[in-house]
Amino acid sequence: MNVAELKSDVRFLLGNIDSVSYSDNEILNSLNRWLEVVQNEIIDAMQKTFLQFGETYNIDLVEDQEQYTFPSGLLTIEAIEVNYTGNQWQKARIFPISDYPKALSEESNFVQSHPAIFILDDDTFLLKPAPEKNVSSGLKIWYTKKAVALSSDSDTPPFNSNFHRILSLGASLDYAVAMEMRTKITYFNEMLAVLFEKLRKFYVKRQ
């Protein structure tokens, strides 16, 4: 189902309400909120997120530079490897920046054979030890990327089409909750529970 079909399904599920009662933009925003929910369910089910939403990102190492930037849209980090020499990759240990003061007191632990990554914030990180020379594509990040938000009517959710209706049911539930439509709230919750269970089973089998 594309966005146009999902919007139509929402209005059908809610008794053919019009765009004044539930505007296209309101439905689209709700669809995208439920898209994030579905992505997280798939990630939890698969445990190997690279298979569904995974990306790789290469960064050039710069001599003596410690601070680097994560790719945009990063959701979770699966692994980071560093190639200080251009010949050999080493898997990096990943720490929150709160661990940095303790680690800094043990500076001798920062060696090229055991690189460390300290996450500063959602956008940046420190690499220890700093590179001793420039290396093209010397750092590689495997990560889960946030699903691109739906926008145009022709957009299609980036997961198996058998479960697209989760989005329209979710958007319908949002409206039903806001309008205190108790019977529909119960119905939508029951339908979503069934579909989410099938979704999890489907993606567990794809590991």
Short mmCIF file of N, CA and C in Angstrom, two decimals, residues 46-177:
data_model
loop_
_atom_site.label_atom_id
_atom_site.label_comp_id
_atom_site.label_asym_id
_atom_site.label_seq_id
_atom_site.Cartn_x
_atom_site.Cartn_y
_atom_site.Cartn_z
N MET A 46 14.47 -9.18 14.72
CA MET A 46 15.56 -9.74 13.93
C MET A 46 16.86 -9.85 14.71
N GLN A 47 17.12 -8.88 15.57
CA GLN A 47 18.35 -8.82 16.34
C GLN A 47 19.59 -8.65 15.47
N LYS A 48 19.42 -8.75 14.18
CA LYS A 48 20.48 -8.49 13.22
C LYS A 48 19.94 -7.41 12.29
N THR A 49 19.93 -6.20 12.77
CA THR A 49 19.22 -5.13 12.09
C THR A 49 19.78 -4.83 10.71
N PHE A 50 21.05 -5.18 10.47
CA PHE A 50 21.66 -4.85 9.19
C PHE A 50 20.89 -5.48 8.03
N LEU A 51 20.22 -6.60 8.30
CA LEU A 51 19.51 -7.29 7.23
C LEU A 51 18.34 -6.49 6.68
N GLN A 52 17.72 -5.66 7.52
CA GLN A 52 16.52 -4.95 7.07
C GLN A 52 16.76 -3.46 6.88
N PHE A 53 17.36 -2.81 7.83
CA PHE A 53 17.53 -1.36 7.75
C PHE A 53 19.00 -0.96 7.76
N GLY A 54 19.92 -1.94 7.61
CA GLY A 54 21.33 -1.67 7.82
C GLY A 54 22.00 -0.89 6.70
N GLU A 55 23.00 -0.13 7.09
CA GLU A 55 23.81 0.64 6.18
C GLU A 55 25.27 0.53 6.62
N THR A 56 26.19 0.82 5.70
CA THR A 56 27.59 0.99 6.07
C THR A 56 28.02 2.39 5.66
N TYR A 57 28.95 2.94 6.43
CA TYR A 57 29.39 4.31 6.21
C TYR A 57 30.89 4.37 6.42
N ASN A 58 31.60 4.88 5.43
CA ASN A 58 33.05 4.98 5.50
C ASN A 58 33.49 6.41 5.80
N ILE A 59 34.51 6.54 6.64
CA ILE A 59 35.05 7.84 7.01
C ILE A 59 36.55 7.85 6.76
N ASP A 60 37.06 8.91 6.18
CA ASP A 60 38.50 9.07 5.98
C ASP A 60 39.17 9.44 7.30
N LEU A 61 40.21 8.71 7.66
CA LEU A 61 40.98 9.07 8.85
C LEU A 61 41.94 10.19 8.51
N VAL A 62 42.06 11.14 9.44
CA VAL A 62 42.94 12.29 9.25
C VAL A 62 44.01 12.27 10.35
N GLU A 63 45.24 12.44 9.96
CA GLU A 63 46.36 12.40 10.90
C GLU A 63 46.09 13.29 12.12
N ASP A 64 46.24 12.72 13.30
CA ASP A 64 46.10 13.39 14.60
C ASP A 64 44.68 13.87 14.91
N GLN A 65 43.71 13.57 14.09
CA GLN A 65 42.33 14.00 14.35
C GLN A 65 41.58 12.92 15.14
N GLU A 66 40.97 13.33 16.25
CA GLU A 66 40.23 12.40 17.10
C GLU A 66 38.72 12.47 16.89
N GLN A 67 38.18 13.64 16.59
CA GLN A 67 36.74 13.82 16.53
C GLN A 67 36.21 13.64 15.11
N TYR A 68 35.14 12.83 15.01
CA TYR A 68 34.52 12.55 13.71
C TYR A 68 33.00 12.60 13.86
N THR A 69 32.32 12.55 12.71
CA THR A 69 30.87 12.73 12.69
C THR A 69 30.17 11.46 12.23
N PHE A 70 29.11 11.10 12.92
CA PHE A 70 28.30 9.96 12.53
C PHE A 70 27.50 10.29 11.25
N PRO A 71 27.07 9.26 10.51
CA PRO A 71 26.19 9.51 9.36
C PRO A 71 24.84 10.02 9.82
N SER A 72 24.18 10.78 8.97
CA SER A 72 22.86 11.29 9.31
C SER A 72 21.85 10.14 9.32
N GLY A 73 20.83 10.28 10.15
CA GLY A 73 19.79 9.26 10.22
C GLY A 73 20.15 8.04 11.02
N LEU A 74 21.27 8.07 11.75
CA LEU A 74 21.70 6.90 12.51
C LEU A 74 20.72 6.61 13.64
N LEU A 75 20.34 5.34 13.76
CA LEU A 75 19.43 4.92 14.83
C LEU A 75 20.19 4.11 15.88
N THR A 76 20.87 3.04 15.45
CA THR A 76 21.70 2.25 16.36
C THR A 76 23.01 1.91 15.67
N ILE A 77 24.05 1.72 16.46
CA ILE A 77 25.36 1.33 15.96
C ILE A 77 25.50 -0.18 16.12
N GLU A 78 25.80 -0.87 15.04
CA GLU A 78 26.00 -2.31 15.09
C GLU A 78 27.47 -2.66 15.33
N ALA A 79 28.38 -1.96 14.67
CA ALA A 79 29.81 -2.21 14.84
C ALA A 79 30.59 -1.08 14.19
N ILE A 80 31.82 -0.89 14.68
CA ILE A 80 32.75 0.06 14.07
C ILE A 80 34.11 -0.61 13.96
N GLU A 81 34.73 -0.49 12.80
CA GLU A 81 36.08 -1.02 12.60
C GLU A 81 36.99 0.10 12.12
N VAL A 82 38.25 -0.01 12.50
CA VAL A 82 39.24 1.02 12.16
C VAL A 82 40.43 0.37 11.47
N ASN A 83 40.91 1.04 10.44
CA ASN A 83 42.09 0.57 9.69
C ASN A 83 43.13 1.69 9.74
N TYR A 84 44.02 1.64 10.71
CA TYR A 84 45.00 2.71 10.89
C TYR A 84 46.11 2.67 9.84
N THR A 85 46.37 1.50 9.30
CA THR A 85 47.53 1.32 8.42
C THR A 85 47.17 1.26 6.95
N GLY A 86 45.89 1.01 6.66
CA GLY A 86 45.49 0.79 5.27
C GLY A 86 45.51 -0.67 4.90
N ASN A 87 45.94 -1.51 5.86
CA ASN A 87 46.09 -2.95 5.57
C ASN A 87 45.30 -3.86 6.49
N GLN A 88 45.06 -3.44 7.74
CA GLN A 88 44.46 -4.33 8.71
C GLN A 88 43.34 -3.64 9.49
N TRP A 89 42.18 -4.32 9.55
CA TRP A 89 41.03 -3.77 10.26
C TRP A 89 40.99 -4.28 11.69
N GLN A 90 40.62 -3.38 12.61
CA GLN A 90 40.46 -3.73 14.01
C GLN A 90 39.07 -3.31 14.47
N LYS A 91 38.37 -4.21 15.17
CA LYS A 91 37.06 -3.86 15.70
C LYS A 91 37.23 -2.93 16.90
N ALA A 92 36.48 -1.84 16.89
CA ALA A 92 36.59 -0.84 17.95
C ALA A 92 35.65 -1.16 19.11
N ARG A 93 36.10 -0.84 20.30
CA ARG A 93 35.24 -0.88 21.48
C ARG A 93 34.45 0.44 21.52
N ILE A 94 33.19 0.37 21.93
CA ILE A 94 32.33 1.56 21.91
C ILE A 94 31.87 1.88 23.32
N PHE A 95 32.09 3.16 23.73
CA PHE A 95 31.77 3.58 25.08
C PHE A 95 30.99 4.89 25.06
N PRO A 96 30.17 5.13 26.07
CA PRO A 96 29.58 6.47 26.24
C PRO A 96 30.67 7.43 26.72
N ILE A 97 30.49 8.70 26.47
CA ILE A 97 31.51 9.67 26.85
C ILE A 97 31.68 9.73 28.37
N SER A 98 30.69 9.29 29.12
CA SER A 98 30.81 9.29 30.58
C SER A 98 31.93 8.37 31.06
N ASP A 99 32.32 7.40 30.22
CA ASP A 99 33.42 6.50 30.57
C ASP A 99 34.78 7.08 30.23
N TYR A 100 34.78 8.25 29.59
CA TYR A 100 36.04 8.80 29.08
C TYR A 100 37.04 9.18 30.17
N PRO A 101 36.62 9.86 31.25
CA PRO A 101 37.62 10.25 32.28
C PRO A 101 38.40 9.06 32.82
N LYS A 102 37.71 7.95 33.13
CA LYS A 102 38.38 6.77 33.64
C LYS A 102 39.32 6.20 32.59
N ALA A 103 38.84 6.13 31.35
CA ALA A 103 39.67 5.58 30.28
C ALA A 103 40.89 6.45 30.02
N LEU A 104 40.70 7.76 30.14
CA LEU A 104 41.79 8.69 29.89
C LEU A 104 42.93 8.49 30.88
N SER A 105 42.58 8.10 32.10
CA SER A 105 43.61 7.86 33.10
C SER A 105 44.42 6.61 32.79
N GLU A 106 43.90 5.82 31.87
CA GLU A 106 44.61 4.61 31.44
C GLU A 106 44.95 4.75 29.95
N GLU A 107 45.58 5.86 29.63
CA GLU A 107 45.87 6.21 28.23
C GLU A 107 46.63 5.11 27.50
N SER A 108 47.40 4.34 28.25
CA SER A 108 48.19 3.29 27.61
C SER A 108 47.31 2.21 26.99
N ASN A 109 46.03 2.18 27.41
CA ASN A 109 45.11 1.20 26.83
C ASN A 109 44.72 1.57 25.40
N PHE A 110 44.96 2.81 25.00
CA PHE A 110 44.59 3.24 23.66
C PHE A 110 45.71 2.89 22.68
N VAL A 111 45.57 1.75 22.05
CA VAL A 111 46.55 1.31 21.06
C VAL A 111 45.81 0.94 19.79
N GLN A 112 46.50 0.99 18.68
CA GLN A 112 45.85 0.76 17.39
C GLN A 112 45.25 -0.64 17.26
N SER A 113 45.78 -1.58 17.99
CA SER A 113 45.24 -2.94 17.91
C SER A 113 43.93 -3.09 18.69
N HIS A 114 43.63 -2.09 19.56
CA HIS A 114 42.38 -2.10 20.33
C HIS A 114 41.79 -0.69 20.37
N PRO A 115 41.33 -0.17 19.23
CA PRO A 115 40.80 1.20 19.20
C PRO A 115 39.54 1.34 20.03
N ALA A 116 39.30 2.56 20.48
CA ALA A 116 38.11 2.85 21.29
C ALA A 116 37.35 4.03 20.69
N ILE A 117 36.04 3.92 20.73
CA ILE A 117 35.14 4.98 20.27
C ILE A 117 34.38 5.51 21.48
N PHE A 118 34.40 6.83 21.67
CA PHE A 118 33.64 7.46 22.74
C PHE A 118 32.56 8.35 22.11
N ILE A 119 31.31 8.02 22.39
CA ILE A 119 30.20 8.75 21.78
C ILE A 119 29.97 10.06 22.53
N LEU A 120 30.18 11.18 21.84
CA LEU A 120 29.99 12.49 22.44
C LEU A 120 28.52 12.88 22.51
N ASP A 121 27.81 12.69 21.38
CA ASP A 121 26.39 12.99 21.30
C ASP A 121 25.83 12.25 20.09
N ASP A 122 24.63 12.60 19.66
CA ASP A 122 24.01 11.89 18.54
C ASP A 122 24.76 12.07 17.24
N ASP A 123 25.61 13.10 17.17
CA ASP A 123 26.25 13.44 15.90
C ASP A 123 27.74 13.16 15.83
N THR A 124 28.44 13.15 16.97
CA THR A 124 29.90 13.09 16.93
C THR A 124 30.47 12.06 17.91
N PHE A 125 31.71 11.67 17.64
CA PHE A 125 32.40 10.71 18.50
C PHE A 125 33.90 10.98 18.47
N LEU A 126 34.59 10.44 19.48
CA LEU A 126 36.05 10.50 19.55
C LEU A 126 36.62 9.14 19.21
N LEU A 127 37.72 9.13 18.47
CA LEU A 127 38.46 7.92 18.16
C LEU A 127 39.78 7.95 18.90
N LYS A 128 40.04 6.92 19.70
CA LYS A 128 41.29 6.80 20.44
C LYS A 128 41.95 5.47 20.09
N PRO A 129 43.26 5.43 19.78
CA PRO A 129 44.12 6.60 19.63
C PRO A 129 43.85 7.32 18.31
N ALA A 130 44.32 8.54 18.23
CA ALA A 130 44.17 9.30 16.98
C ALA A 130 45.04 8.66 15.90
N PRO A 131 44.62 8.76 14.65
CA PRO A 131 45.43 8.20 13.56
C PRO A 131 46.80 8.88 13.47
N GLU A 132 47.77 8.12 13.07
CA GLU A 132 49.12 8.66 12.89
C GLU A 132 49.37 9.10 11.45
N LYS A 133 48.41 8.77 10.57
CA LYS A 133 48.51 9.21 9.18
C LYS A 133 47.13 9.23 8.56
N ASN A 134 47.00 9.86 7.41
CA ASN A 134 45.74 9.87 6.68
C ASN A 134 45.48 8.49 6.07
N VAL A 135 44.26 8.01 6.20
CA VAL A 135 43.88 6.74 5.58
C VAL A 135 42.50 6.91 4.95
N SER A 136 42.44 6.76 3.65
CA SER A 136 41.16 6.90 2.95
C SER A 136 40.22 5.77 3.36
N SER A 137 39.01 6.13 3.75
CA SER A 137 38.00 5.16 4.20
C SER A 137 38.55 4.24 5.28
N GLY A 138 39.28 4.83 6.22
CA GLY A 138 39.93 4.05 7.25
C GLY A 138 39.05 3.70 8.44
N LEU A 139 37.82 4.19 8.45
CA LEU A 139 36.88 3.85 9.54
C LEU A 139 35.54 3.47 8.91
N LYS A 140 35.02 2.36 9.34
CA LYS A 140 33.75 1.86 8.78
C LYS A 140 32.74 1.65 9.90
N ILE A 141 31.53 2.18 9.69
CA ILE A 141 30.45 2.04 10.67
C ILE A 141 29.33 1.21 10.05
N TRP A 142 28.93 0.15 10.78
CA TRP A 142 27.73 -0.59 10.43
C TRP A 142 26.63 -0.08 11.36
N TYR A 143 25.55 0.37 10.80
CA TYR A 143 24.53 0.99 11.64
C TYR A 143 23.13 0.77 11.10
N THR A 144 22.18 0.94 11.99
CA THR A 144 20.77 0.92 11.60
C THR A 144 20.34 2.34 11.29
N LYS A 145 19.75 2.51 10.13
CA LYS A 145 19.32 3.83 9.70
C LYS A 145 17.83 4.00 9.95
N LYS A 146 17.47 5.18 10.43
CA LYS A 146 16.06 5.48 10.60
C LYS A 146 15.34 5.38 9.27
N ALA A 147 14.18 4.78 9.28
CA ALA A 147 13.39 4.70 8.05
C ALA A 147 13.06 6.11 7.57
N VAL A 148 13.19 6.32 6.28
CA VAL A 148 12.89 7.63 5.70
C VAL A 148 11.39 7.91 5.84
N ALA A 149 11.07 9.07 6.32
CA ALA A 149 9.67 9.42 6.54
C ALA A 149 8.88 9.39 5.23
N LEU A 150 7.66 8.92 5.31
CA LEU A 150 6.76 8.95 4.16
C LEU A 150 6.35 10.39 3.90
N SER A 151 6.24 10.77 2.64
CA SER A 151 5.87 12.15 2.33
C SER A 151 4.86 12.24 1.19
N SER A 152 5.21 11.73 0.03
CA SER A 152 4.29 11.84 -1.12
C SER A 152 3.31 10.68 -1.13
N ASP A 153 2.21 10.86 -1.86
CA ASP A 153 1.18 9.83 -1.92
C ASP A 153 1.67 8.54 -2.57
N SER A 154 2.75 8.62 -3.34
CA SER A 154 3.26 7.42 -4.02
C SER A 154 4.27 6.65 -3.17
N ASP A 155 4.68 7.21 -2.03
CA ASP A 155 5.65 6.53 -1.17
C ASP A 155 5.06 5.25 -0.60
N THR A 156 5.94 4.25 -0.44
CA THR A 156 5.53 2.95 0.09
C THR A 156 6.37 2.62 1.33
N PRO A 157 5.78 2.14 2.39
CA PRO A 157 6.54 1.77 3.59
C PRO A 157 7.63 0.75 3.27
N PRO A 158 8.83 0.88 3.88
CA PRO A 158 9.98 0.03 3.54
C PRO A 158 10.02 -1.30 4.29
N PHE A 159 8.89 -1.98 4.36
CA PHE A 159 8.86 -3.31 4.97
C PHE A 159 7.82 -4.14 4.23
N ASN A 160 7.74 -5.41 4.55
CA ASN A 160 6.88 -6.33 3.81
C ASN A 160 5.45 -5.81 3.70
N SER A 161 4.90 -5.87 2.50
CA SER A 161 3.59 -5.28 2.23
C SER A 161 2.45 -5.95 2.98
N ASN A 162 2.66 -7.19 3.44
CA ASN A 162 1.61 -7.87 4.21
C ASN A 162 1.30 -7.15 5.51
N PHE A 163 2.21 -6.26 5.92
CA PHE A 163 2.04 -5.60 7.22
C PHE A 163 1.86 -4.08 7.10
N HIS A 164 1.67 -3.59 5.89
CA HIS A 164 1.48 -2.15 5.70
C HIS A 164 0.25 -1.63 6.46
N ARG A 165 -0.75 -2.50 6.61
CA ARG A 165 -1.98 -2.02 7.24
C ARG A 165 -1.78 -1.67 8.73
N ILE A 166 -0.67 -2.10 9.30
CA ILE A 166 -0.36 -1.67 10.67
C ILE A 166 -0.36 -0.15 10.75
N LEU A 167 0.16 0.49 9.72
CA LEU A 167 0.25 1.96 9.73
C LEU A 167 -1.13 2.60 9.70
N SER A 168 -2.00 2.10 8.84
CA SER A 168 -3.34 2.72 8.76
C SER A 168 -4.17 2.38 10.00
N LEU A 169 -3.99 1.19 10.54
CA LEU A 169 -4.68 0.86 11.79
C LEU A 169 -4.17 1.74 12.93
N GLY A 170 -2.85 1.96 12.95
CA GLY A 170 -2.28 2.81 13.99
C GLY A 170 -2.76 4.24 13.89
N ALA A 171 -2.80 4.76 12.68
CA ALA A 171 -3.29 6.13 12.48
C ALA A 171 -4.77 6.23 12.84
N SER A 172 -5.51 5.18 12.56
CA SER A 172 -6.93 5.15 12.93
C SER A 172 -7.09 5.11 14.44
N LEU A 173 -6.22 4.34 15.09
CA LEU A 173 -6.26 4.26 16.55
C LEU A 173 -5.98 5.63 17.18
N ASP A 174 -5.02 6.34 16.64
CA ASP A 174 -4.69 7.67 17.16
C ASP A 174 -5.93 8.58 17.15
N TYR A 175 -6.64 8.55 16.04
CA TYR A 175 -7.85 9.38 15.93
C TYR A 175 -8.93 8.90 16.90
N ALA A 176 -9.10 7.58 16.96
CA ALA A 176 -10.14 7.02 17.82
C ALA A 176 -9.89 7.37 19.29
N VAL A 177 -8.62 7.35 19.69
CA VAL A 177 -8.28 7.71 21.08
C VAL A 177 -8.59 9.18 21.32
#
